[in-house]
PDB file of C-alpha atoms in Angstrom:
ATOM      1  CA  MET A   1     118.694 100.044  85.343  1.00  0.00           C
ATOM      2  CA  ARG A   2     115.345  98.953  83.893  1.00  0.00           C
ATOM      3  CA  TRP A   3     114.107 102.026  82.050  1.00  0.00           C
ATOM      4  CA  ARG A   4     110.962 100.228  80.932  1.00  0.00           C
ATOM      5  CA  LEU A   5     109.967  99.879  84.591  1.00  0.00           C
ATOM      6  CA  ILE A   6     110.770 103.539  85.302  1.00  0.00           C
ATOM      7  CA  ILE A   7     108.709 104.736  82.316  1.00  0.00           C
ATOM      8  CA  ASN A   8     105.847 102.423  83.288  1.00  0.00           C
ATOM      9  CA  MET A   9     105.729 103.779  86.847  1.00  0.00           C
ATOM     10  CA  SER A  10     105.985 107.380  85.617  1.00  0.00           C
ATOM     11  CA  GLY A  11     103.034 106.651  83.343  1.00  0.00           C
ATOM     12  CA  VAL A  12     100.976 105.485  86.316  1.00  0.00           C
ATOM     13  CA  LEU A  13     101.781 108.683  88.223  1.00  0.00           C
ATOM     14  CA  THR A  14     100.876 110.778  85.177  1.00  0.00           C
ATOM     15  CA  ILE A  15      97.501 109.031  84.807  1.00  0.00           C
ATOM     16  CA  ALA A  16      96.759 109.660  88.495  1.00  0.00           C
ATOM     17  CA  LEU A  17      97.643 113.351  88.092  1.00  0.00           C
ATOM     18  CA  GLY A  18      95.336 113.662  85.083  1.00  0.00           C
ATOM     19  CA  ILE A  19      92.448 112.232  87.083  1.00  0.00           C
ATOM     20  CA  THR A  20      92.942 114.771  89.902  1.00  0.00           C
ATOM     21  CA  MET A  21      92.383 117.640  87.437  1.00  0.00           C
ATOM     22  CA  ILE A  22      88.687 116.750  87.513  1.00  0.00           C
ATOM     23  CA  LEU A  23      88.480 118.525  90.882  1.00  0.00           C
ATOM     24  CA  SER A  24      89.524 121.849  89.354  1.00  0.00           C
ATOM     25  CA  ILE A  25      87.008 121.360  86.547  1.00  0.00           C
ATOM     26  CA  ILE A  26      84.285 120.906  89.174  1.00  0.00           C
ATOM     27  CA  ILE A  27      85.440 124.086  90.932  1.00  0.00           C
ATOM     28  CA  GLY A  28      85.363 125.962  87.612  1.00  0.00           C
ATOM     29  CA  ILE A  29      81.825 124.776  86.887  1.00  0.00           C
ATOM     30  CA  PHE A  30      80.582 125.543  90.406  1.00  0.00           C
ATOM     31  CA  TYR A  31      81.961 129.096  90.431  1.00  0.00           C
ATOM     32  CA  ASN A  32      81.286 129.640  86.704  1.00  0.00           C
ATOM     33  CA  ASP A  33      84.703 131.250  86.188  1.00  0.00           C
ATOM     34  CA  ASN A  34      85.045 130.231  82.505  1.00  0.00           C
ATOM     35  CA  THR A  35      88.346 128.397  82.965  1.00  0.00           C
ATOM     36  CA  ILE A  36      87.220 124.850  82.353  1.00  0.00           C
ATOM     37  CA  MET A  37      88.908 124.360  78.977  1.00  0.00           C
ATOM     38  CA  PRO A  38      92.507 124.751  80.234  1.00  0.00           C
ATOM     39  CA  PHE A  39      91.868 121.839  82.594  1.00  0.00           C
ATOM     40  CA  VAL A  40      89.991 119.758  80.024  1.00  0.00           C
ATOM     41  CA  ARG A  41      92.898 120.107  77.586  1.00  0.00           C
ATOM     42  CA  SER A  42      95.454 119.467  80.329  1.00  0.00           C
ATOM     43  CA  MET A  43      93.621 116.408  81.642  1.00  0.00           C
ATOM     44  CA  THR A  44      93.316 114.961  78.134  1.00  0.00           C
ATOM     45  CA  ILE A  45      96.997 115.452  77.277  1.00  0.00           C
ATOM     46  CA  THR A  46      98.195 114.241  80.677  1.00  0.00           C
ATOM     47  CA  SER A  47      96.013 111.121  80.694  1.00  0.00           C
ATOM     48  CA  ILE A  48      96.879 110.143  77.100  1.00  0.00           C
ATOM     49  CA  CYS A  49     100.620 110.539  77.714  1.00  0.00           C
ATOM     50  CA  GLY A  50     100.344 108.523  80.925  1.00  0.00           C
ATOM     51  CA  LEU A  51      98.408 105.740  79.206  1.00  0.00           C
ATOM     52  CA  LEU A  52     100.929 105.590  76.356  1.00  0.00           C
ATOM     53  CA  ALA A  53     103.822 105.298  78.810  1.00  0.00           C
ATOM     54  CA  TYR A  54     102.015 102.622  80.798  1.00  0.00           C
ATOM     55  CA  PHE A  55     100.865 100.409  77.914  1.00  0.00           C
ATOM     56  CA  PHE A  56     103.900 100.768  75.640  1.00  0.00           C
ATOM     57  CA  CYS A  57     106.256  99.847  78.482  1.00  0.00           C
ATOM     58  CA  PRO A  58     104.425  96.968  80.183  1.00  0.00           C
ATOM     59  CA  VAL A  59     106.031  95.323  83.191  1.00  0.00           C
ATOM     60  CA  SER A  60     105.051  91.934  84.586  1.00  0.00           C
ATOM     61  CA  ASN A  61     104.312  91.583  88.292  1.00  0.00           C
ATOM     62  CA  LYS A  62     107.327  89.289  88.727  1.00  0.00           C
ATOM     63  CA  SER A  63     109.691  91.984  87.458  1.00  0.00           C
ATOM     64  CA  LYS A  64     108.281  94.739  89.657  1.00  0.00           C
ATOM     65  CA  HIS A  65     110.747  94.192  92.461  1.00  0.00           C
ATOM     66  CA  ILE A  66     112.416  97.598  92.686  1.00  0.00           C
ATOM     67  CA  THR A  67     116.051  98.031  93.662  1.00  0.00           C
ATOM     68  CA  GLN A  68     117.196 101.027  95.666  1.00  0.00           C
ATOM     69  CA  ARG A  69     118.817 102.552  92.582  1.00  0.00           C
ATOM     70  CA  GLU A  70     115.634 102.130  90.552  1.00  0.00           C
ATOM     71  CA  GLY A  71     113.576 103.537  93.416  1.00  0.00           C
ATOM     72  CA  MET A  72     115.653 106.725  93.346  1.00  0.00           C
ATOM     73  CA  ALA A  73     115.286 106.927  89.565  1.00  0.00           C
ATOM     74  CA  ILE A  74     111.496 106.451  89.695  1.00  0.00           C
ATOM     75  CA  VAL A  75     111.098 109.162  92.346  1.00  0.00           C
ATOM     76  CA  ALA A  76     113.319 111.634  90.456  1.00  0.00           C
ATOM     77  CA  THR A  77     111.652 110.916  87.103  1.00  0.00           C
ATOM     78  CA  GLY A  78     108.188 110.862  88.652  1.00  0.00           C
ATOM     79  CA  TRP A  79     108.569 114.259  90.287  1.00  0.00           C
ATOM     80  CA  THR A  80     109.934 115.786  87.086  1.00  0.00           C
ATOM     81  CA  VAL A  81     107.110 114.381  84.959  1.00  0.00           C
ATOM     82  CA  ILE A  82     104.468 115.445  87.494  1.00  0.00           C
ATOM     83  CA  CYS A  83     105.812 119.012  87.582  1.00  0.00           C
ATOM     84  CA  VAL A  84     105.821 119.225  83.767  1.00  0.00           C
ATOM     85  CA  PHE A  85     102.243 117.988  83.326  1.00  0.00           C
ATOM     86  CA  GLY A  86     101.086 119.888  86.408  1.00  0.00           C
ATOM     87  CA  SER A  87     102.131 123.104  84.680  1.00  0.00           C
ATOM     88  CA  LEU A  88      99.761 122.580  81.713  1.00  0.00           C
ATOM     89  CA  PRO A  89      96.677 124.156  83.386  1.00  0.00           C
ATOM     90  CA  PHE A  90      98.778 127.228  84.163  1.00  0.00           C
ATOM     91  CA  TYR A  91     100.176 127.327  80.630  1.00  0.00           C
ATOM     92  CA  PHE A  92      96.769 127.082  78.969  1.00  0.00           C
ATOM     93  CA  ASP A  93      95.393 129.774  81.267  1.00  0.00           C
ATOM     94  CA  GLU A  94      95.837 133.448  80.336  1.00  0.00           C
ATOM     95  CA  SER A  95      97.238 134.349  83.752  1.00  0.00           C
ATOM     96  CA  PHE A  96     100.688 133.013  82.815  1.00  0.00           C
ATOM     97  CA  VAL A  97     102.745 134.562  80.040  1.00  0.00           C
ATOM     98  CA  SER A  98     104.989 131.642  79.115  1.00  0.00           C
ATOM     99  CA  PHE A  99     105.546 127.957  79.743  1.00  0.00           C
ATOM    100  CA  ILE A 100     108.567 128.829  81.906  1.00  0.00           C
ATOM    101  CA  ASP A 101     106.301 130.835  84.217  1.00  0.00           C
ATOM    102  CA  ALA A 102     103.775 128.001  84.305  1.00  0.00           C
ATOM    103  CA  PHE A 103     106.488 125.418  84.984  1.00  0.00           C
ATOM    104  CA  PHE A 104     107.942 127.601  87.741  1.00  0.00           C
ATOM    105  CA  GLU A 105     104.545 127.818  89.440  1.00  0.00           C
ATOM    106  CA  SER A 106     104.068 124.060  89.135  1.00  0.00           C
ATOM    107  CA  VAL A 107     107.487 123.172  90.564  1.00  0.00           C
ATOM    108  CA  SER A 108     107.024 125.714  93.350  1.00  0.00           C
ATOM    109  CA  GLY A 109     103.674 124.146  94.165  1.00  0.00           C
ATOM    110  CA  PHE A 110     104.595 120.465  94.113  1.00  0.00           C
ATOM    111  CA  THR A 111     107.815 121.058  96.052  1.00  0.00           C
ATOM    112  CA  THR A 112     105.877 123.276  98.514  1.00  0.00           C
ATOM    113  CA  THR A 113     108.418 126.055  97.987  1.00  0.00           C
ATOM    114  CA  GLY A 114     105.726 128.724  97.781  1.00  0.00           C
ATOM    115  CA  SER A 115     107.401 131.177  95.395  1.00  0.00           C
ATOM    116  CA  SER A 116     105.102 132.583  92.717  1.00  0.00           C
ATOM    117  CA  VAL A 117     105.293 134.515  89.453  1.00  0.00           C
ATOM    118  CA  LEU A 118     101.791 135.933  89.980  1.00  0.00           C
ATOM    119  CA  THR A 119     101.564 139.605  90.905  1.00  0.00           C
ATOM    120  CA  ASN A 120      97.782 139.881  91.249  1.00  0.00           C
ATOM    121  CA  ILE A 121      96.631 136.621  92.786  1.00  0.00           C
ATOM    122  CA  GLU A 122      93.060 137.757  93.400  1.00  0.00           C
ATOM    123  CA  ALA A 123      92.536 138.381  89.676  1.00  0.00           C
ATOM    124  CA  VAL A 124      93.191 134.722  88.864  1.00  0.00           C
ATOM    125  CA  SER A 125      90.254 132.323  88.411  1.00  0.00           C
ATOM    126  CA  LYS A 126      89.188 130.141  91.328  1.00  0.00           C
ATOM    127  CA  SER A 127      89.902 126.902  89.461  1.00  0.00           C
ATOM    128  CA  ILE A 128      93.532 127.972  88.930  1.00  0.00           C
ATOM    129  CA  LEU A 129      93.851 129.105  92.556  1.00  0.00           C
ATOM    130  CA  PHE A 130      92.434 125.762  93.676  1.00  0.00           C
ATOM    131  CA  TRP A 131      94.937 123.906  91.476  1.00  0.00           C
ATOM    132  CA  ARG A 132      97.831 125.936  92.973  1.00  0.00           C
ATOM    133  CA  SER A 133      96.698 124.967  96.461  1.00  0.00           C
ATOM    134  CA  PHE A 134      95.886 121.367  95.593  1.00  0.00           C
ATOM    135  CA  ILE A 135      99.280 120.587  94.043  1.00  0.00           C
ATOM    136  CA  GLN A 136     100.953 121.929  97.182  1.00  0.00           C
ATOM    137  CA  TRP A 137      98.777 119.635  99.265  1.00  0.00           C
ATOM    138  CA  LEU A 138      99.701 116.659  97.070  1.00  0.00           C
ATOM    139  CA  GLY A 139     103.384 117.542  97.223  1.00  0.00           C
ATOM    140  CA  GLY A 140     103.312 117.978 101.008  1.00  0.00           C
ATOM    141  CA  MET A 141     103.035 114.286 101.801  1.00  0.00           C
ATOM    142  CA  GLY A 142     104.533 113.183  98.505  1.00  0.00           C
ATOM    143  CA  ILE A 143     103.185 111.952  95.186  1.00  0.00           C
ATOM    144  CA  ILE A 144     104.995 108.631  95.553  1.00  0.00           C
ATOM    145  CA  VAL A 145     103.633 108.010  99.056  1.00  0.00           C
ATOM    146  CA  LEU A 146     100.120 108.740  97.739  1.00  0.00           C
ATOM    147  CA  SER A 147     100.655 106.292  94.903  1.00  0.00           C
ATOM    148  CA  LEU A 148     101.832 103.583  97.302  1.00  0.00           C
ATOM    149  CA  ALA A 149      98.639 104.105  99.270  1.00  0.00           C
ATOM    150  CA  ILE A 150      96.086 104.002  96.448  1.00  0.00           C
ATOM    151  CA  LEU A 151      97.715 102.038  93.629  1.00  0.00           C
ATOM    152  CA  PRO A 152      98.188  98.386  94.651  1.00  0.00           C
ATOM    153  CA  PHE A 153     100.460  97.498  91.729  1.00  0.00           C
ATOM    154  CA  LEU A 154     103.026  99.960  93.081  1.00  0.00           C
ATOM    155  CA  GLY A 155     103.113  98.037  96.343  1.00  0.00           C
ATOM    156  CA  VAL A 156     105.647  95.529  95.029  1.00  0.00           C
ATOM    157  CA  GLY A 157     109.097  96.716  96.016  1.00  0.00           C
ATOM    158  CA  GLY A 158     107.485  99.773  97.541  1.00  0.00           C
ATOM    159  CA  MET A 159     109.956 100.130 100.395  1.00  0.00           C
ATOM    160  CA  GLN A 160     112.628 101.365  97.996  1.00  0.00           C
ATOM    161  CA  LEU A 161     110.251 104.029  96.700  1.00  0.00           C
ATOM    162  CA  PHE A 162     109.304 104.962 100.258  1.00  0.00           C
ATOM    163  CA  LYS A 163     112.943 105.332 101.293  1.00  0.00           C
ATOM    164  CA  ALA A 164     113.691 107.462  98.241  1.00  0.00           C
ATOM    165  CA  GLU A 165     110.646 109.664  98.770  1.00  0.00           C
ATOM    166  CA  VAL A 166     110.396 110.323 102.517  1.00  0.00           C
ATOM    167  CA  PRO A 167     112.802 113.083 103.686  1.00  0.00           C
ATOM    168  CA  SER A 168     114.226 111.239 106.674  1.00  0.00           C
ATOM    169  CA  PRO A 169     117.501 109.427 107.425  1.00  0.00           C
ATOM    170  CA  ALA A 170     115.462 106.397 108.586  1.00  0.00           C
ATOM    171  CA  PRO A 171     111.850 106.375 107.332  1.00  0.00           C
ATOM    172  CA  ASP A 172     109.414 105.169 109.995  1.00  0.00           C
ATOM    173  CA  LYS A 173     107.596 102.043 108.918  1.00  0.00           C
ATOM    174  CA  LEU A 174     104.383 102.033 110.954  1.00  0.00           C
ATOM    175  CA  LYS A 175     103.037  98.767 109.528  1.00  0.00           C
ATOM    176  CA  PRO A 176     104.664  95.598 108.123  1.00  0.00           C
ATOM    177  CA  ARG A 177     103.314  96.419 104.650  1.00  0.00           C
ATOM    178  CA  ILE A 178     104.622  99.666 103.209  1.00  0.00           C
ATOM    179  CA  ARG A 179     101.302 100.273 101.467  1.00  0.00           C
ATOM    180  CA  ASP A 180      99.559 100.278 104.860  1.00  0.00           C
ATOM    181  CA  THR A 181     102.121 102.734 106.216  1.00  0.00           C
ATOM    182  CA  ALA A 182     101.477 105.074 103.284  1.00  0.00           C
ATOM    183  CA  LYS A 183      97.729 104.821 103.848  1.00  0.00           C
ATOM    184  CA  ILE A 184      98.104 105.717 107.522  1.00  0.00           C
ATOM    185  CA  LEU A 185     100.251 108.758 106.771  1.00  0.00           C
ATOM    186  CA  TRP A 186      97.754 110.035 104.200  1.00  0.00           C
ATOM    187  CA  LYS A 187      94.773 109.424 106.495  1.00  0.00           C
ATOM    188  CA  VAL A 188      96.409 111.456 109.263  1.00  0.00           C
ATOM    189  CA  TYR A 189      97.285 114.168 106.730  1.00  0.00           C
ATOM    190  CA  LEU A 190      93.701 114.259 105.409  1.00  0.00           C
ATOM    191  CA  VAL A 191      92.040 114.273 108.839  1.00  0.00           C
ATOM    192  CA  ILE A 192      94.160 117.173 110.107  1.00  0.00           C
ATOM    193  CA  THR A 193      93.473 119.100 106.887  1.00  0.00           C
ATOM    194  CA  LEU A 194      89.704 118.641 107.293  1.00  0.00           C
ATOM    195  CA  VAL A 195      89.859 119.793 110.925  1.00  0.00           C
ATOM    196  CA  GLU A 196      91.614 122.985 109.825  1.00  0.00           C
ATOM    197  CA  VAL A 197      89.005 123.591 107.115  1.00  0.00           C
ATOM    198  CA  PHE A 198      86.265 123.257 109.748  1.00  0.00           C
ATOM    199  CA  LEU A 199      87.948 125.667 112.178  1.00  0.00           C
ATOM    200  CA  LEU A 200      88.548 128.283 109.470  1.00  0.00           C
ATOM    201  CA  LEU A 201      84.907 128.012 108.414  1.00  0.00           C
ATOM    202  CA  LEU A 202      83.911 128.412 112.060  1.00  0.00           C
ATOM    203  CA  GLY A 203      85.709 131.761 112.130  1.00  0.00           C
ATOM    204  CA  GLY A 204      83.855 133.063 109.084  1.00  0.00           C
ATOM    205  CA  MET A 205      86.326 132.388 106.281  1.00  0.00           C
ATOM    206  CA  SER A 206      84.668 131.421 102.994  1.00  0.00           C
ATOM    207  CA  PHE A 207      84.468 127.733 102.072  1.00  0.00           C
ATOM    208  CA  PHE A 208      86.780 128.179  99.074  1.00  0.00           C
ATOM    209  CA  ASP A 209      89.408 130.135 101.008  1.00  0.00           C
ATOM    210  CA  SER A 210      89.216 127.682 103.918  1.00  0.00           C
ATOM    211  CA  ILE A 211      89.963 124.729 101.663  1.00  0.00           C
ATOM    212  CA  CYS A 212      92.760 126.490  99.788  1.00  0.00           C
ATOM    213  CA  HIS A 213      94.477 127.727 102.948  1.00  0.00           C
ATOM    214  CA  ALA A 214      94.164 124.338 104.639  1.00  0.00           C
ATOM    215  CA  PHE A 215      95.643 122.752 101.498  1.00  0.00           C
ATOM    216  CA  THR A 216      98.663 125.064 101.719  1.00  0.00           C
ATOM    217  CA  THR A 217      99.100 125.104 105.496  1.00  0.00           C
ATOM    218  CA  MET A 218      99.480 121.359 105.967  1.00  0.00           C
ATOM    219  CA  PRO A 219     102.281 120.975 103.373  1.00  0.00           C
ATOM    220  CA  THR A 220     103.840 124.191 104.777  1.00  0.00           C
ATOM    221  CA  GLY A 221     103.716 125.655 101.265  1.00  0.00           C
ATOM    222  CA  GLY A 222     102.118 129.039 101.877  1.00  0.00           C
ATOM    223  CA  PHE A 223     100.264 129.708  98.614  1.00  0.00           C
ATOM    224  CA  SER A 224      97.373 132.013  99.499  1.00  0.00           C
ATOM    225  CA  THR A 225      94.289 133.153  97.612  1.00  0.00           C
ATOM    226  CA  LYS A 226      94.951 136.740  98.688  1.00  0.00           C
ATOM    227  CA  ASN A 227      97.584 139.206  97.505  1.00  0.00           C
ATOM    228  CA  ILE A 228      98.725 140.062 101.037  1.00  0.00           C
ATOM    229  CA  SER A 229      98.364 136.531 102.369  1.00  0.00           C
ATOM    230  CA  ILE A 230      96.727 136.004 105.786  1.00  0.00           C
ATOM    231  CA  ALA A 231      97.118 139.731 106.542  1.00  0.00           C
ATOM    232  CA  HIS A 232      94.073 140.198 104.303  1.00  0.00           C
ATOM    233  CA  TYR A 233      91.789 138.913 107.068  1.00  0.00           C
ATOM    234  CA  ASN A 234      93.443 140.773 109.960  1.00  0.00           C
ATOM    235  CA  GLN A 235      91.789 138.588 112.600  1.00  0.00           C
ATOM    236  CA  TRP A 236      93.515 137.059 115.603  1.00  0.00           C
ATOM    237  CA  TYR A 237      91.318 133.948 115.343  1.00  0.00           C
ATOM    238  CA  PHE A 238      92.612 133.026 111.884  1.00  0.00           C
ATOM    239  CA  ASP A 239      96.157 133.864 112.945  1.00  0.00           C
ATOM    240  CA  PHE A 240      96.114 131.435 115.872  1.00  0.00           C
ATOM    241  CA  VAL A 241      94.263 128.655 114.052  1.00  0.00           C
ATOM    242  CA  ILE A 242      96.830 128.760 111.265  1.00  0.00           C
ATOM    243  CA  ILE A 243      99.695 129.007 113.787  1.00  0.00           C
ATOM    244  CA  ILE A 244      98.497 125.800 115.461  1.00  0.00           C
ATOM    245  CA  PHE A 245      98.275 123.927 112.180  1.00  0.00           C
ATOM    246  CA  MET A 246     101.621 125.219 110.910  1.00  0.00           C
ATOM    247  CA  ILE A 247     103.192 123.806 114.063  1.00  0.00           C
ATOM    248  CA  ILE A 248     101.305 120.531 113.602  1.00  0.00           C
ATOM    249  CA  ALA A 249     102.468 120.403 109.975  1.00  0.00           C
ATOM    250  CA  GLY A 250     106.053 120.950 111.095  1.00  0.00           C
ATOM    251  CA  ILE A 251     105.956 117.849 113.292  1.00  0.00           C
ATOM    252  CA  ASN A 252     106.793 114.348 112.064  1.00  0.00           C
ATOM    253  CA  PHE A 253     103.499 112.765 110.967  1.00  0.00           C
ATOM    254  CA  THR A 254     104.405 109.430 112.502  1.00  0.00           C
ATOM    255  CA  LEU A 255     104.201 111.191 115.884  1.00  0.00           C
ATOM    256  CA  HIS A 256     100.677 112.360 115.054  1.00  0.00           C
ATOM    257  CA  TYR A 257      99.736 108.764 114.314  1.00  0.00           C
ATOM    258  CA  GLN A 258     101.167 107.609 117.641  1.00  0.00           C
ATOM    259  CA  PHE A 259      99.221 110.365 119.396  1.00  0.00           C
ATOM    260  CA  LEU A 260      95.946 109.486 117.664  1.00  0.00           C
ATOM    261  CA  THR A 261      96.364 105.784 118.481  1.00  0.00           C
ATOM    262  CA  GLY A 262      96.593 106.387 122.213  1.00  0.00           C
ATOM    263  CA  LYS A 263     100.316 106.967 122.677  1.00  0.00           C
ATOM    264  CA  PRO A 264     100.500 110.705 123.544  1.00  0.00           C
ATOM    265  CA  LEU A 265     103.698 110.372 125.571  1.00  0.00           C
ATOM    266  CA  THR A 266     105.585 109.493 122.385  1.00  0.00           C
ATOM    267  CA  ILE A 267     105.347 113.126 121.313  1.00  0.00           C
ATOM    268  CA  PHE A 268     106.899 114.464 124.514  1.00  0.00           C
ATOM    269  CA  LYS A 269     109.731 111.946 124.379  1.00  0.00           C
ATOM    270  CA  ASP A 270     110.800 113.016 120.885  1.00  0.00           C
ATOM    271  CA  VAL A 271     114.027 115.071 121.087  1.00  0.00           C
ATOM    272  CA  GLU A 272     113.541 116.645 117.665  1.00  0.00           C
ATOM    273  CA  LEU A 273     110.066 117.912 118.597  1.00  0.00           C
ATOM    274  CA  ARG A 274     111.216 119.326 121.938  1.00  0.00           C
ATOM    275  CA  PHE A 275     114.021 121.211 120.205  1.00  0.00           C
ATOM    276  CA  PHE A 276     111.584 122.490 117.549  1.00  0.00           C
ATOM    277  CA  ILE A 277     109.172 123.861 120.171  1.00  0.00           C
ATOM    278  CA  LEU A 278     112.055 125.363 122.161  1.00  0.00           C
ATOM    279  CA  LEU A 279     113.267 127.275 119.108  1.00  0.00           C
ATOM    280  CA  ILE A 280     109.784 128.688 118.526  1.00  0.00           C
ATOM    281  CA  ILE A 281     109.539 129.857 122.152  1.00  0.00           C
ATOM    282  CA  ILE A 282     113.004 131.445 122.147  1.00  0.00           C
ATOM    283  CA  PHE A 283     112.658 133.298 118.845  1.00  0.00           C
ATOM    284  CA  THR A 284     109.094 134.416 119.516  1.00  0.00           C
ATOM    285  CA  SER A 285     110.179 135.858 122.864  1.00  0.00           C
ATOM    286  CA  LEU A 286     113.200 137.648 121.399  1.00  0.00           C
ATOM    287  CA  ILE A 287     111.299 139.191 118.500  1.00  0.00           C
ATOM    288  CA  THR A 288     108.267 140.109 120.615  1.00  0.00           C
ATOM    289  CA  PHE A 289     110.389 142.138 123.028  1.00  0.00           C
ATOM    290  CA  ASN A 290     112.302 143.620 120.110  1.00  0.00           C
ATOM    291  CA  VAL A 291     109.227 145.006 118.308  1.00  0.00           C
ATOM    292  CA  TYR A 292     107.241 145.929 121.436  1.00  0.00           C
ATOM    293  CA  GLU A 293     107.088 149.728 121.740  1.00  0.00           C
ATOM    294  CA  SER A 294     109.384 150.203 118.741  1.00  0.00           C
ATOM    295  CA  VAL A 295     106.707 148.927 116.304  1.00  0.00           C
ATOM    296  CA  PHE A 296     103.646 147.957 118.348  1.00  0.00           C
ATOM    297  CA  ASP A 297     102.155 149.926 121.234  1.00  0.00           C
ATOM    298  CA  LYS A 298     100.391 146.888 122.665  1.00  0.00           C
ATOM    299  CA  PHE A 299     102.318 143.869 123.927  1.00  0.00           C
ATOM    300  CA  SER A 300      99.513 141.558 122.767  1.00  0.00           C
ATOM    301  CA  GLU A 301      99.925 142.786 119.164  1.00  0.00           C
ATOM    302  CA  ALA A 302     103.699 142.417 119.337  1.00  0.00           C
ATOM    303  CA  PHE A 303     103.288 138.836 120.546  1.00  0.00           C
ATOM    304  CA  ARG A 304     100.557 137.978 118.009  1.00  0.00           C
ATOM    305  CA  TYR A 305     102.466 139.115 114.929  1.00  0.00           C
ATOM    306  CA  SER A 306     105.848 137.882 116.160  1.00  0.00           C
ATOM    307  CA  PHE A 307     104.480 134.449 117.028  1.00  0.00           C
ATOM    308  CA  PHE A 308     102.850 134.075 113.623  1.00  0.00           C
ATOM    309  CA  GLN A 309     105.916 135.107 111.633  1.00  0.00           C
ATOM    310  CA  VAL A 310     108.310 132.963 113.656  1.00  0.00           C
ATOM    311  CA  VAL A 311     106.177 129.859 113.120  1.00  0.00           C
ATOM    312  CA  SER A 312     105.565 130.725 109.466  1.00  0.00           C
ATOM    313  CA  ILE A 313     109.279 131.103 108.767  1.00  0.00           C
ATOM    314  CA  ILE A 314     110.631 128.258 110.912  1.00  0.00           C
ATOM    315  CA  THR A 315     108.181 125.798 109.278  1.00  0.00           C
ATOM    316  CA  THR A 316     108.983 127.319 105.838  1.00  0.00           C
ATOM    317  CA  THR A 317     105.273 127.980 105.243  1.00  0.00           C
ATOM    318  CA  GLY A 318     105.752 131.588 104.213  1.00  0.00           C
ATOM    319  CA  TYR A 319     102.419 133.125 105.195  1.00  0.00           C
ATOM    320  CA  ALA A 320     102.474 136.718 106.373  1.00  0.00           C
ATOM    321  CA  THR A 321     100.262 138.800 108.652  1.00  0.00           C
ATOM    322  CA  TYR A 322     102.512 141.852 108.788  1.00  0.00           C
ATOM    323  CA  ASP A 323     105.204 143.555 106.720  1.00  0.00           C
ATOM    324  CA  TYR A 324     108.063 142.272 108.871  1.00  0.00           C
ATOM    325  CA  GLU A 325     110.641 143.950 106.622  1.00  0.00           C
ATOM    326  CA  LEU A 326     109.822 147.089 108.661  1.00  0.00           C
ATOM    327  CA  TRP A 327     110.974 145.444 111.898  1.00  0.00           C
TER     328      TRP A 327
END
């Protein structure tokens, strides 16, 4: 096991994370929410630590061939390091009491788990809320896959990293070069995210909320900018837009690529997808008829809320439009 290589790669990931904190600084300046310093301090610490790891553990191009064992180690170490440094903005912000709380929020975000220690989300600054959403979006496709797409010196031996990162028994390699495959996956991910932002804006949701909810829908993470999640808006339009994109997010992204490149029949031939859609239909039907009349007077309301919660839960997104504990 070449620990110098592992530290070097972790340093690269840390530098990349530090650079992304600029976005939250921009948000803080734009909305004038007085939370710029936590991100300035976090970006400085993160970038310096990443640079130290990268330059003090140099690796020549010839020795960058990564074995499967080293690929697993880089992914495990990389995710741990990213979660630690990703928690710094939370830690330096007054909304979080301790580093444990900040680290919990960071891990929950990057792993798209969606659990939170915050009790009053709407009282938190916009830059922090943006960071919560953004780290979920990064974690949705995977930090390592992003790195393979944008950092050429990670392309050597990249297949081992890709195998260790992608949650699939047999990762789909869309192009001969793994870097090109990673680029394609991220382009599809980005395009679908932007389409959701546009549709949410079209319905009247604010620009900030549209971006944050699109960032947490696509990774099926579920962090919201509102205390009562999507129920805050109480509009069927938002419910069905988000339902559509939760379903899209729950589908293998290689199928989306095949669809966008003129191979729509590939989607309908996929057994996993057909089973996924069948489950949604069955459970939505069962729950709709269960809550109709007993909870909702109108069948349309029973269907609307049941459909949303089934999709939200089965895709592990975790949004809510109704207090389903009453059902």
